[in-house]
mmCIF file of C-alpha atoms and ligand atoms in Angstrom:
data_model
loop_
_atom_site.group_PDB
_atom_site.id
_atom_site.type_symbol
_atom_site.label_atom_id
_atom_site.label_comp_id
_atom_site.label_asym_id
_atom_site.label_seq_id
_atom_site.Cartn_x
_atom_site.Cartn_y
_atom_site.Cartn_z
ATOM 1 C CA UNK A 1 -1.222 1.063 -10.111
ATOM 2 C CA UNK A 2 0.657 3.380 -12.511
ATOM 3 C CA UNK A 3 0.475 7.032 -12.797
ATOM 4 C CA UNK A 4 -0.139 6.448 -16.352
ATOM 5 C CA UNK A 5 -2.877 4.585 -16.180
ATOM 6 C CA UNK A 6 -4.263 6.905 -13.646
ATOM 7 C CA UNK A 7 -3.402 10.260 -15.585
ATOM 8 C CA UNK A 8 -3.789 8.677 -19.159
ATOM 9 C CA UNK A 9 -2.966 10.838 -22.151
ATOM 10 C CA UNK A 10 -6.329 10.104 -23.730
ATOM 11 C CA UNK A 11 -8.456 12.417 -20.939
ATOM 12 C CA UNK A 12 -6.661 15.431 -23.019
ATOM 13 C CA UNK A 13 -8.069 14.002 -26.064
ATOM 14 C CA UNK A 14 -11.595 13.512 -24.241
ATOM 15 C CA UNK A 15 -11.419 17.253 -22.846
ATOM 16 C CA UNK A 16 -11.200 18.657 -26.117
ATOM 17 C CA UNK A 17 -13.842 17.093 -27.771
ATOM 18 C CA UNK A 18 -15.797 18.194 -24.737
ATOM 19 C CA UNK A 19 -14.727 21.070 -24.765
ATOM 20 C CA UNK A 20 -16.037 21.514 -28.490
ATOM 21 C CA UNK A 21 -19.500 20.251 -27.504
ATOM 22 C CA UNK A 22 -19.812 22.164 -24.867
ATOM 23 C CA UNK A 23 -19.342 25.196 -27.318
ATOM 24 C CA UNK A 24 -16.030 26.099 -26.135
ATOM 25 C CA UNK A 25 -13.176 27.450 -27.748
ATOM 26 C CA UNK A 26 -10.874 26.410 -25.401
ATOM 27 C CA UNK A 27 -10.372 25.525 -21.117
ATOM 28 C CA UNK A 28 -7.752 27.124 -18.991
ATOM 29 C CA UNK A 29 -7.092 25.879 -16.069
ATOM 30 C CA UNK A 30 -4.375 26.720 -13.102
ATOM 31 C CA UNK A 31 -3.006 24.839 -10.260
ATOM 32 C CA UNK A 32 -5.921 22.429 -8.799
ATOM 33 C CA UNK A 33 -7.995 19.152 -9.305
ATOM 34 C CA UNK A 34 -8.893 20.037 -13.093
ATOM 35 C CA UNK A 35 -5.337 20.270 -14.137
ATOM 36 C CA UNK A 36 -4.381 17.388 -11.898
ATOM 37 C CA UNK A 37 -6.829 15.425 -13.760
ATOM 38 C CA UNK A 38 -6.052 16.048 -16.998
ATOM 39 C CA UNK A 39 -2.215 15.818 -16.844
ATOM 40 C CA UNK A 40 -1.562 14.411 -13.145
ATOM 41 C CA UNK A 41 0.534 17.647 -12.270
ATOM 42 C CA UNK A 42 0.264 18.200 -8.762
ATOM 43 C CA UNK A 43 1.151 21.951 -9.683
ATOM 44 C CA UNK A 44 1.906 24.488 -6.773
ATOM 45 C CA UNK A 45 -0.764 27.231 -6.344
ATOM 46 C CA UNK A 46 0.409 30.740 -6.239
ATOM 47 C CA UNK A 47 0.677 34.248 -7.597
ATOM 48 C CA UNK A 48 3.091 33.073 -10.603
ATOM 49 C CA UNK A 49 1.080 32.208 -13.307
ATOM 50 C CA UNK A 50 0.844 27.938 -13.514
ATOM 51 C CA UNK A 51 -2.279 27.746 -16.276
ATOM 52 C CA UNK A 52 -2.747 24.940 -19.073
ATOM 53 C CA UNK A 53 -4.009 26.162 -22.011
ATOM 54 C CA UNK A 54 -6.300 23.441 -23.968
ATOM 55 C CA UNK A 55 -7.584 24.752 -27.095
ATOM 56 C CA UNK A 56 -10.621 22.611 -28.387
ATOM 57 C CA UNK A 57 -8.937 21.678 -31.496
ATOM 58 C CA UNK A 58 -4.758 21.615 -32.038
ATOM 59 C CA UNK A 59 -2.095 21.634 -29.305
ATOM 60 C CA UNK A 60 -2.182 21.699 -25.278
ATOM 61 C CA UNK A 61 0.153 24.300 -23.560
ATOM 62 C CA UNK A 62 0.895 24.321 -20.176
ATOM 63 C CA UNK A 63 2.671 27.955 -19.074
ATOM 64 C CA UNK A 64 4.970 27.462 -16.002
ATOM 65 C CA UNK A 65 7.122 29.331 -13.970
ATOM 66 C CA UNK A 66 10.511 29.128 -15.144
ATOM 67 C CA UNK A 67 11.581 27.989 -11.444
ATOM 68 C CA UNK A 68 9.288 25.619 -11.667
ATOM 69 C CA UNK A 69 9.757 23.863 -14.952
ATOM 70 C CA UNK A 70 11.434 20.852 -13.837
ATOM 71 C CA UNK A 71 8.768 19.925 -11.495
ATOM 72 C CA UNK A 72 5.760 20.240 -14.041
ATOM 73 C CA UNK A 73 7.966 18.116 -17.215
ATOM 74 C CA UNK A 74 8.347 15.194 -14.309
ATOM 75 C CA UNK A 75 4.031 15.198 -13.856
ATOM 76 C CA UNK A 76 2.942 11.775 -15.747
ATOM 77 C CA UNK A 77 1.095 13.699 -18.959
ATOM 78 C CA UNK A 78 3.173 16.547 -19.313
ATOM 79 C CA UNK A 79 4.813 15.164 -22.133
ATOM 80 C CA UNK A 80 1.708 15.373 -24.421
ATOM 81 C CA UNK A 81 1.537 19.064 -24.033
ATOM 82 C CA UNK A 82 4.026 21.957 -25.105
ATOM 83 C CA UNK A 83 5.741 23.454 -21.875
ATOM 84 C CA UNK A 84 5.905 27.556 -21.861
ATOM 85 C CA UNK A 85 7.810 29.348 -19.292
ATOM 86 C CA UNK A 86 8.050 32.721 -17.743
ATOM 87 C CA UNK A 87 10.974 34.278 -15.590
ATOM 88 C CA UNK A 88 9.886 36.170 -12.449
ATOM 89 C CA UNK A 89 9.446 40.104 -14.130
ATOM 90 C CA UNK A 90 7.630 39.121 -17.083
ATOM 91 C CA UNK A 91 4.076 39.259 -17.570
ATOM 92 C CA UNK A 92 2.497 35.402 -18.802
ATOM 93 C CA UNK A 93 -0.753 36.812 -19.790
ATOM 94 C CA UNK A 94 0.375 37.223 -23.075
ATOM 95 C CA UNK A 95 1.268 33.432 -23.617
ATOM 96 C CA UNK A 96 -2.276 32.890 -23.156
ATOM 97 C CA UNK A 97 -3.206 34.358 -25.767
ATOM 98 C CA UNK A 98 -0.460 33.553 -27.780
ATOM 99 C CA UNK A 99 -1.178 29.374 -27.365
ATOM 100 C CA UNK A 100 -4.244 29.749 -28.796
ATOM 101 C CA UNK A 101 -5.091 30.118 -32.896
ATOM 102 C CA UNK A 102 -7.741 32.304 -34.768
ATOM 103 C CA UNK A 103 -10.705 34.169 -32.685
ATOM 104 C CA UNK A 104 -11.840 33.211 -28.556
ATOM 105 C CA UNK A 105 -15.533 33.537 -28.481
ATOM 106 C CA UNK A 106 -15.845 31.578 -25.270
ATOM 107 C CA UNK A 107 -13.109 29.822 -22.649
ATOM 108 C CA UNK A 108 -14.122 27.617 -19.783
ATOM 109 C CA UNK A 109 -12.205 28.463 -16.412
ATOM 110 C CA UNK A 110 -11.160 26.304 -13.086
ATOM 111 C CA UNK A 111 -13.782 26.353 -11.239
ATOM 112 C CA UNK A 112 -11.755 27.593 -8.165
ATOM 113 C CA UNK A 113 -9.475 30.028 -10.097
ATOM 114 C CA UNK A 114 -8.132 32.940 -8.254
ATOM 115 C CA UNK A 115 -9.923 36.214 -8.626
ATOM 116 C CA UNK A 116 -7.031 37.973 -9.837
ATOM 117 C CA UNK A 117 -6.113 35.195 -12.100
ATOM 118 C CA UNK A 118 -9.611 35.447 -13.477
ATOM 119 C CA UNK A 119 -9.451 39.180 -13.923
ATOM 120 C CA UNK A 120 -5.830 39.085 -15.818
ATOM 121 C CA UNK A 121 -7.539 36.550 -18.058
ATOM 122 C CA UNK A 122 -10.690 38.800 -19.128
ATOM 123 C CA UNK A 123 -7.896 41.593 -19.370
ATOM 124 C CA UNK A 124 -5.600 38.976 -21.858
ATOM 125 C CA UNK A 125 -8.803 37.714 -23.971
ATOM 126 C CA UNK A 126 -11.200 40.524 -23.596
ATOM 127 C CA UNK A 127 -13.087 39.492 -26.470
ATOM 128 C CA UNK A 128 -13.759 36.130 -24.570
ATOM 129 C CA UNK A 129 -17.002 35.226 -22.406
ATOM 130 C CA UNK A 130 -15.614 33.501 -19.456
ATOM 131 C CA UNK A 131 -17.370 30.193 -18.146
ATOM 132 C CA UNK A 132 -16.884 27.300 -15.595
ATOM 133 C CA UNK A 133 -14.615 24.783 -17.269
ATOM 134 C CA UNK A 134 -17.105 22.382 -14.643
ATOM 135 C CA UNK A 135 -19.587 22.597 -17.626
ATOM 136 C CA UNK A 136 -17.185 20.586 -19.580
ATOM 137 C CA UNK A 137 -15.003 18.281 -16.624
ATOM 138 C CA UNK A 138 -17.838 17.984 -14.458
ATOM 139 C CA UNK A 139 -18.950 14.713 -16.634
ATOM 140 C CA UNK A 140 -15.961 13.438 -17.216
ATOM 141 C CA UNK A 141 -14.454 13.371 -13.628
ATOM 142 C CA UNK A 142 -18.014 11.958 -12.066
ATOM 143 C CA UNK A 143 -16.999 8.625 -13.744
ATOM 144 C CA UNK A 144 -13.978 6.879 -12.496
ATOM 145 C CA UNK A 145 -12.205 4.484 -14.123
ATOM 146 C CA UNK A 146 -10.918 1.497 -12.897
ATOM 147 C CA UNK A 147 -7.970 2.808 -12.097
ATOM 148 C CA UNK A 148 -9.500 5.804 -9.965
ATOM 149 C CA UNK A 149 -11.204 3.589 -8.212
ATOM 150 C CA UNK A 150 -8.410 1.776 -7.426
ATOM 151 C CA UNK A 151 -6.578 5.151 -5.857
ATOM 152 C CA UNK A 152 -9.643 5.470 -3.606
ATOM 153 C CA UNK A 153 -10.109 2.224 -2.251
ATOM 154 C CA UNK A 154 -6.286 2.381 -1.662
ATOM 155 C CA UNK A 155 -6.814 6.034 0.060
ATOM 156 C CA UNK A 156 -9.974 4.127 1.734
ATOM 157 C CA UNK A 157 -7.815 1.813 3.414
ATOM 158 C CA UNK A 158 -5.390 3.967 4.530
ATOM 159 C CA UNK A 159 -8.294 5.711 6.631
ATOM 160 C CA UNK A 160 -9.225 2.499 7.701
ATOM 161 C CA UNK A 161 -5.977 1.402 9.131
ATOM 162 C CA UNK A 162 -5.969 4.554 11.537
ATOM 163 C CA UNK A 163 -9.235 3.836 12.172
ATOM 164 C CA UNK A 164 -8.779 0.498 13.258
ATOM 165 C CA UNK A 165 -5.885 1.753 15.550
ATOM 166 C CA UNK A 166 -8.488 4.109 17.353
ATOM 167 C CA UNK A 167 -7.575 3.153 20.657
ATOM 168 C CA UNK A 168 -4.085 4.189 21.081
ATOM 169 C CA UNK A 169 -4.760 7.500 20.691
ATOM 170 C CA UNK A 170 -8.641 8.205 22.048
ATOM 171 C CA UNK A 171 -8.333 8.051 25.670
ATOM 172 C CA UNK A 172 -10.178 10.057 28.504
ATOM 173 C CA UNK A 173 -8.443 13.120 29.775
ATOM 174 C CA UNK A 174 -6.539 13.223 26.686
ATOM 175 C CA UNK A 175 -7.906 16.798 24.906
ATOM 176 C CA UNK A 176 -8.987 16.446 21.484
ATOM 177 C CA UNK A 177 -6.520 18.462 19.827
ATOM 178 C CA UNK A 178 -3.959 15.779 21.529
ATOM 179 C CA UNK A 179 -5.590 13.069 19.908
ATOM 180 C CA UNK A 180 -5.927 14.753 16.578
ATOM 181 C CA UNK A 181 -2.210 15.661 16.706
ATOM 182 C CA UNK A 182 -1.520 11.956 16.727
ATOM 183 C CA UNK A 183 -3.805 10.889 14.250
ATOM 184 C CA UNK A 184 -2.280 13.807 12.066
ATOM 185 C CA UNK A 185 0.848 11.923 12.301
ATOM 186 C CA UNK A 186 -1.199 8.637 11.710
ATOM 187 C CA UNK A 187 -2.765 9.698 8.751
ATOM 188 C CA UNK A 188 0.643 10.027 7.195
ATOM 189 C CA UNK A 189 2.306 7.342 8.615
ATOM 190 C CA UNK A 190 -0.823 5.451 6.681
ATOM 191 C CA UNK A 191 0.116 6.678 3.337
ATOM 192 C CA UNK A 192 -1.184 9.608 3.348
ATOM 193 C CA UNK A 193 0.625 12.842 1.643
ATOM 194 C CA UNK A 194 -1.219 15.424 3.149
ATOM 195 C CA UNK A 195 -3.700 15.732 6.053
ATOM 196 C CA UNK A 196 -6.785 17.077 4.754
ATOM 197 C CA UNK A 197 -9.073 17.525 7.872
ATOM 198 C CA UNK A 198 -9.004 15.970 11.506
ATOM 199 C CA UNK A 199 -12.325 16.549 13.410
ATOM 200 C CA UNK A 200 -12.209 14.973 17.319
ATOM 201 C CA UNK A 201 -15.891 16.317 18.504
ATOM 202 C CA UNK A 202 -16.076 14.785 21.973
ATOM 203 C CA UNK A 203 -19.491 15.525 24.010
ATOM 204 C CA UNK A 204 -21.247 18.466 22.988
ATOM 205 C CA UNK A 205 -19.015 18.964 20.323
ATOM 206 C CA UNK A 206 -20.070 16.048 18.541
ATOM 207 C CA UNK A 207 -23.531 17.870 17.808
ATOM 208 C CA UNK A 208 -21.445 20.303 15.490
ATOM 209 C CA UNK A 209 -20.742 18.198 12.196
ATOM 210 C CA UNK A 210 -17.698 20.542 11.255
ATOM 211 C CA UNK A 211 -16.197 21.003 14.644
ATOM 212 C CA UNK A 212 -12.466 20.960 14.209
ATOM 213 C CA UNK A 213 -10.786 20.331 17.754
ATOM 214 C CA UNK A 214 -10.547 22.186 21.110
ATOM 215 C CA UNK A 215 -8.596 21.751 24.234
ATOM 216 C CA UNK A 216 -11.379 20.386 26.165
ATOM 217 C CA UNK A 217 -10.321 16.911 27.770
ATOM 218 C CA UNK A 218 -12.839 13.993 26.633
ATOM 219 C CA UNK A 219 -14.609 12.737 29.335
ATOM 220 C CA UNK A 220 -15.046 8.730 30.268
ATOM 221 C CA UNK A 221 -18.335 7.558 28.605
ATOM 222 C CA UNK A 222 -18.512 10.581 26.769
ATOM 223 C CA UNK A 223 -19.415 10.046 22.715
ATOM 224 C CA UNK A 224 -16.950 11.171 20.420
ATOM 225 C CA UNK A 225 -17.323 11.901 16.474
ATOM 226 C CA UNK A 226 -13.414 11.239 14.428
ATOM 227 C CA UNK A 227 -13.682 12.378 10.793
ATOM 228 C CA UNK A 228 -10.591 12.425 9.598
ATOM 229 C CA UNK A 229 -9.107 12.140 5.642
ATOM 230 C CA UNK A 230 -5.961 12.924 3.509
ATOM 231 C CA UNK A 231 -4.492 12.627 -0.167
ATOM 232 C CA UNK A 232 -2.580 10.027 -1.262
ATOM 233 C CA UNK A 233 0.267 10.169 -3.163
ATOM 234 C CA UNK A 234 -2.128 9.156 -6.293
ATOM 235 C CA UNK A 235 -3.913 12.708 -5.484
ATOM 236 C CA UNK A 236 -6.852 10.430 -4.886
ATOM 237 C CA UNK A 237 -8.457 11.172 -0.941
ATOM 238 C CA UNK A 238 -9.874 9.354 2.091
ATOM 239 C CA UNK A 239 -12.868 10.274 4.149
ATOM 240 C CA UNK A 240 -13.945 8.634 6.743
ATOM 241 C CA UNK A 241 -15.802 8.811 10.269
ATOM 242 C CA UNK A 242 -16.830 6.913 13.177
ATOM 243 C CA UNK A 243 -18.174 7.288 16.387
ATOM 244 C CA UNK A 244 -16.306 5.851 19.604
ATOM 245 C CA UNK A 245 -17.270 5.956 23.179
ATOM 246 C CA UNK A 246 -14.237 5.792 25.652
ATOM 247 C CA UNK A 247 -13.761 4.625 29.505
ATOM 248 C CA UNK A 248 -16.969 3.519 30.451
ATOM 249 C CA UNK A 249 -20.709 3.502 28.566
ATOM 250 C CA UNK A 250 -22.793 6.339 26.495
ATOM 251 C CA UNK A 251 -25.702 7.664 27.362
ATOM 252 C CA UNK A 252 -28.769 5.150 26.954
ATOM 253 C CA UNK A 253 -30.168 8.641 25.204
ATOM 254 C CA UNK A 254 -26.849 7.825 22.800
ATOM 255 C CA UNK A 255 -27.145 4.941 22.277
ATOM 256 C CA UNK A 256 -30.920 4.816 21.196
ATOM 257 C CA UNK A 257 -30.099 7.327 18.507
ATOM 258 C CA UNK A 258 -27.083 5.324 17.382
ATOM 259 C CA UNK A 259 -28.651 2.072 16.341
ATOM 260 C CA UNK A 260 -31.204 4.405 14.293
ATOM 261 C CA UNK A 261 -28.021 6.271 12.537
ATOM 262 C CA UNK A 262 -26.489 3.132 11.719
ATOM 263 C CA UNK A 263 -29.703 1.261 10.620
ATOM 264 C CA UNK A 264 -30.090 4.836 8.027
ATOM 265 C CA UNK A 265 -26.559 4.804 7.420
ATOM 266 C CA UNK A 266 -26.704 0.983 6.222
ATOM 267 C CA UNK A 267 -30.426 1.640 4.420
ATOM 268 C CA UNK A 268 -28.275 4.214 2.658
ATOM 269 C CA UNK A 269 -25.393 2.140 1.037
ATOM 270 C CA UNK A 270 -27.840 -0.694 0.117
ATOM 271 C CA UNK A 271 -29.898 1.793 -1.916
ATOM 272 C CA UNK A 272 -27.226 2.201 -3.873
ATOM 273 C CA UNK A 273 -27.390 0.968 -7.795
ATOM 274 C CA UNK A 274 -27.233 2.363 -11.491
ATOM 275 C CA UNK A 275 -30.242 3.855 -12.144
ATOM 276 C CA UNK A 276 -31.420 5.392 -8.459
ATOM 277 C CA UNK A 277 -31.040 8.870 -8.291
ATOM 278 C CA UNK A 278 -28.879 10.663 -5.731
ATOM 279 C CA UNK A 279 -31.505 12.258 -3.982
ATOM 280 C CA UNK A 280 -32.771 8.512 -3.373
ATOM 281 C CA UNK A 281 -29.846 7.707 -1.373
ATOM 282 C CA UNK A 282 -30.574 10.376 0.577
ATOM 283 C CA UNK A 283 -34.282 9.963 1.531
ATOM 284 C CA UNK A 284 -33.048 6.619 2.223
ATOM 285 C CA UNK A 285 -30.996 7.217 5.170
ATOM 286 C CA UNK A 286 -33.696 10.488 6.007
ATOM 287 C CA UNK A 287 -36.383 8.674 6.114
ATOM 288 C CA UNK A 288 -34.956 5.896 8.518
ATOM 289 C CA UNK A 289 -34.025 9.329 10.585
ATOM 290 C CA UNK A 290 -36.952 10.820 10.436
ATOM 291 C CA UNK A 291 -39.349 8.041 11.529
ATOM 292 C CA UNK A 292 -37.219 7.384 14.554
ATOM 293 C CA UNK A 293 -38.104 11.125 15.395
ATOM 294 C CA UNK A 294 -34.773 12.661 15.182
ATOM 295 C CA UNK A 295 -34.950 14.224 10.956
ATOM 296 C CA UNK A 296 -34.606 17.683 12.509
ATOM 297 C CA UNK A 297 -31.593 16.682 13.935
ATOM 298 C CA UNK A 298 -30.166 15.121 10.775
ATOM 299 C CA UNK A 299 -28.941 18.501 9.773
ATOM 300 C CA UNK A 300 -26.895 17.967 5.795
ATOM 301 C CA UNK A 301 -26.619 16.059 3.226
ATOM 302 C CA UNK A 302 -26.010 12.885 3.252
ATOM 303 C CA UNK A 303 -23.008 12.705 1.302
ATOM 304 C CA UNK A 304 -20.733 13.977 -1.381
ATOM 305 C CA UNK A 305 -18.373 12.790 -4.562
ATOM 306 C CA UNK A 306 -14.649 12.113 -4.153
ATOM 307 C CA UNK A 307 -11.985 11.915 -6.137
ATOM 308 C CA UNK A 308 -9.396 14.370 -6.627
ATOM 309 C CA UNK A 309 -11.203 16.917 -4.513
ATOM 310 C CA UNK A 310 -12.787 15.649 -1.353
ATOM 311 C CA UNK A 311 -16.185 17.514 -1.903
ATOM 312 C CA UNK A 312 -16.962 16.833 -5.541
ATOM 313 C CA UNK A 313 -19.574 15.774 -7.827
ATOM 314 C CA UNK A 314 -22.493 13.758 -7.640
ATOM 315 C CA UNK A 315 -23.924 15.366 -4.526
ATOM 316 C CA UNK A 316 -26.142 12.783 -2.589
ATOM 317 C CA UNK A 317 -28.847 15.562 -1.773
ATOM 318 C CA UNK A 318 -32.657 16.224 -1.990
ATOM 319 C CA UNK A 319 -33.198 17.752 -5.566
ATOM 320 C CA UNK A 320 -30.389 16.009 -7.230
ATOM 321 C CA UNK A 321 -32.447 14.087 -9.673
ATOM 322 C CA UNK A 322 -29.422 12.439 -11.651
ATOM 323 C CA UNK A 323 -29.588 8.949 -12.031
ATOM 324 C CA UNK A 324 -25.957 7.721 -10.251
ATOM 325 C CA UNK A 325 -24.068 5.429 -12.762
ATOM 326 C CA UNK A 326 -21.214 2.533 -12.294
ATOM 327 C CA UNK A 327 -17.827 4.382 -10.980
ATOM 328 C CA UNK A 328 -19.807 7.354 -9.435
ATOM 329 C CA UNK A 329 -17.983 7.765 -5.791
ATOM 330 C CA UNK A 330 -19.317 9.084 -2.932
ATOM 331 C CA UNK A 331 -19.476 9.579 0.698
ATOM 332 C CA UNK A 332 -22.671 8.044 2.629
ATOM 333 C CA UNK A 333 -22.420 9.968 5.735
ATOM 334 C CA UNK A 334 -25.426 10.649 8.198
ATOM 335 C CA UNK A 335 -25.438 12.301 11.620
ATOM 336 C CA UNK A 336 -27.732 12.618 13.936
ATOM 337 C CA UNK A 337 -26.779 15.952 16.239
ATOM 338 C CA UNK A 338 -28.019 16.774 19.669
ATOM 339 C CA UNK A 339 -27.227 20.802 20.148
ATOM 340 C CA UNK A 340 -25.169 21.170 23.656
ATOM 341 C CA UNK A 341 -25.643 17.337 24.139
ATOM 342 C CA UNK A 342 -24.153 15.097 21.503
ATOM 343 C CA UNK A 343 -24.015 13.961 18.250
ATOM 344 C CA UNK A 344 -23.044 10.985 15.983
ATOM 345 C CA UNK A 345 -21.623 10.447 12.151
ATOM 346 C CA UNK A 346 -20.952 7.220 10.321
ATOM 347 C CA UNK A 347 -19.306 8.043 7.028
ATOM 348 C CA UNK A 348 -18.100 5.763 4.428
ATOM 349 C CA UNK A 349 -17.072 6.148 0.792
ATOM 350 C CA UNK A 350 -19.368 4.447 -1.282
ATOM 351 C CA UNK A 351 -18.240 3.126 -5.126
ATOM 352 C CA UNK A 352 -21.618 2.361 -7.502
ATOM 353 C CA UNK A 353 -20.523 -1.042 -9.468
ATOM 354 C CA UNK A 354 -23.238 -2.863 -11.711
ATOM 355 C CA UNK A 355 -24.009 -4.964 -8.858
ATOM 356 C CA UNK A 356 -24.274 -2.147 -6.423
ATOM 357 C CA UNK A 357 -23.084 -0.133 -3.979
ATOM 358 C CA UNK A 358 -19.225 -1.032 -2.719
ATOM 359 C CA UNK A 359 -18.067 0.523 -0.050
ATOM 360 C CA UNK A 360 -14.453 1.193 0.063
ATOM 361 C CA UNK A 361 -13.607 1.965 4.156
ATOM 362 C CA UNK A 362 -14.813 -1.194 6.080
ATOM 363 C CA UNK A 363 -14.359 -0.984 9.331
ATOM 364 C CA UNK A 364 -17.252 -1.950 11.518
ATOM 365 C CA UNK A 365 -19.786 0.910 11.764
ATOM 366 C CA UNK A 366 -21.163 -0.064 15.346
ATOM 367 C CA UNK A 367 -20.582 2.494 18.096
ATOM 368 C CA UNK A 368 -17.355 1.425 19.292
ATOM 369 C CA UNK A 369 -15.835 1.150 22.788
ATOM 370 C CA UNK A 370 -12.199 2.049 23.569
HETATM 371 ZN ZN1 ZN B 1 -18.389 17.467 6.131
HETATM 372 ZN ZN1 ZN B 2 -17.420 13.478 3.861
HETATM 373 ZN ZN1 ZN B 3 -15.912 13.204 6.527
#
C-alpha cells in the first residue's frame, strides 16, 4: 500500500470544504493525528512552533521549524501545501496570521493542542473564536477508506503475530514487567514503529483493566490479561488483548466467567452492521454480562475507534446513538473484573463492511493455556 494512497492530496481538498460548512474560516493544526491525516507528516511535537495553516478557501501552509524543514517536505502531501519556516529566535505567531487572507471570525484547533500553543494563537488572531477542529475532522476520519483499512488490518496482524508467539515469553516466575520487556521488543520486531502500551495483569492485577506491569512474579495457574498495541510505520495502530493461563489450570471461578466474556465478546462482533447504533454493540456484549450475573463487574465501555489515534471516534458506548457505517473501526473489547481476585479482556479490532462486522486480529479468543 502506498503512502499516497493512504495520505491522498484530495483529504486537503475535503477539509476545506468542511471546514466551510462547518462555518469555519480556517483549521490549524500542530504536530498530531489531524495533521498526520491530512498530509501524512509524522511531525515532531514540541515547543517550536510545527502548525498547518488550512484556510477554508485558497492555499494550505504548513509553518516548520527551520531545523526541521527537510523532514516535513519528505511527508507524502507536503507538496500540495506552501512550506514556511522559522529559525530558533524568531517568533512564528506572526506567520499565522500572515497565511491567512481578509478577516478570521472563527478557526478550528487540534483537538489536543498544547495550552500554550493555544494561548499564542488567541494572542496572534485575537479577533478569532477558537473551536475544536474535531467539529470538522471528526467525520471525515470516522470513515476509512480502503486503504486505511488496509494499514489496520496490516497493524492487526502484526499484534497477532506476537500474540500467537505468547508462549515464549509468558512463563511462571517470570515477573510481568519481564515479559512485557520482551514483548516490547516483539512488538517491534512485528512491524511495529513504536510501542504504544504493554499491559501484563497477572492475578489480581488482571481485575484492573489499565494495569500497566509490576514486578510481581506470575504464578502457575494464575490468569493473566496481555493488551498490548503499537503504530506502524503507516501511522495506522494495533490493539489487541487476550487472556492466557500459564503452568497448570485457572480457577473453575475463572473459568465460568470466561466462557460468559467470550460468548459477550462474540455476541458483540456479530451485532455488528450498517445501520446498528454503537450503543447496540455495546448492550450486546452487556447484556450477555449481565445475565450471567457479573454486569457490575463489566466496568467500561466496550470499545473504541482506531485509526491514527488508538482511542478515537465512534465510541462503542451506552448513549452513543449514531448509526455505525461501512469503514467505521473499532475495538470490541469486554472484561469481566474480579477486585483483588482476577479479571479477563478479549479485545479485537472490529472493521464494519456491508456484510458486517470484520474483525481484523484473529487469533483464537478462547482462554488459552501456555
Ligand atoms: Zn483501555
Ligand atoms: Zn482498546
Ligand atoms: Zn487494548
Amino acid at each position: 500500500m502506498g503512502l499516497d494512497e493512504l495520505y491522498p492530496a484530495a483529504r486537503l481538498t475535503a477539509a476545506q470544504r468542511a471546514t466551510a460548512a462547518a462555518g469555519l474560516d480556517a483549521l490549524l493544526l500542530t504536530p498530531g493525528s489531524d495533521l498526520r491525516y491530512l498530509t501524512g507528516y509524522d511531525a515532531h511535537a514540541g515547543e517550536r512552533l510545527t502548525c498547518l495553516v488550512l484556510p477554508a478557501e485558497g492555499e494550505a501552509t504548513l509553518i516548520v521549524p527551520t531545523l526541521e524543514r527537510p523532514a516535513a517536505e519528505a511527508a507524502p502531501g507536503v507538496a500540495a501545501v506552501r512550506l514556511v519556516d522559522h529559525a530558533d529566535g524568531t517568533d512564528p505567531y506572526p506567520l499565522v496570521r500572515a497565511a491567512l487572507s481578509g478577516p478570521v471570525a472563527a478557526v478550528g484547533l487540534a483537538d489536543r493542542m498544547w495550552a500554550e500553543q493555544v494561548l499564542a494563537l488567541r494572542a496572534a488572531l485575537p479577533e478569532a473564536t477558537q473551536r475544536l477542529a474535531s467539529a470538522v475532522l471528526r467525520e471525515l476520519r470516522l470513515r476509512k477508506s480502503p486503504a486505511e483499512v488496509a494499514a489496520l488490518a496490516e497493524a492487526g496482524a502484526a499484534i497477532d503475530a506476537v500474540h500467537a508467539a505468547m508462549g515464549r515469553w509468558l512463563r511462571p516466575g517470570r515477573t510481568e514487567a519481564q515479559v512485557a520487556a520482551d514483548l516490547a521488543a516483539a512488538i517491534r520486531a512485528a512491524g511495529h514503529v513504536t510501542v504504544d502500551f504493554v499491559i501484563v495483569a497477572a492475578g489480581p492485577n488482571g481485575a484492573s483493566p489499565h494495569h500497566g506491569t509490576s514486578d510481581r512474579p506470575i504464578r502457575a495457574g494464575e490468569p493473566v490479561v496481555v493488551d498490548i498495541g503499537g503504530t506502524m510505520p503507516s501511522g495506522y495502530r494495533s490493539d489487541c488483548t487476550r487472556t492466557y493461563v500459564a503452568g497448570g489450570p485457572a480457577p473453575a471461578e475463572f473459568t465460568d466467567y470466561y466462557t460468559v466474556l467470550y460468548e459477550a465478546q462474540r455476541a458483540a462482533v456479530a451485532a455488528v452492521r450498517p445501520g446498528i447504533t454503537a450503543e447496540a454493540v455495546d448492550a450486546a456484549a452487556r447484556e450477555v454480562i449481565t445475565a450471567a450475573g457479573y454486569g457490575d463487574a463489566f466496568l467500561h465501555r466496550t470499545g473504541h475507534g482506531i485509526g491514527l489515534d488508538t482511542h478515537e471516534e465512534p465510541y462503542v458506548v451506552a448513549g452513543n446513538r449514531r448509526p455505525l457505517e461501512a469503514g467505521m473501526a473499532f475495538s470490541v473489547e469486554p472484561g469481566i473484573y474480579l477486585a483483588g481476585r482476577h479479571g479477563a479482556r478479549i479485545e479485537d479490532i472490529v472493521v464494519c463492511t456491508t456484510d458486517g462486522g470484520q474483525r481484523l486480529n484473529t487469533t483464537p479468543t478462547e482462554l488459552i493455556a501456555l
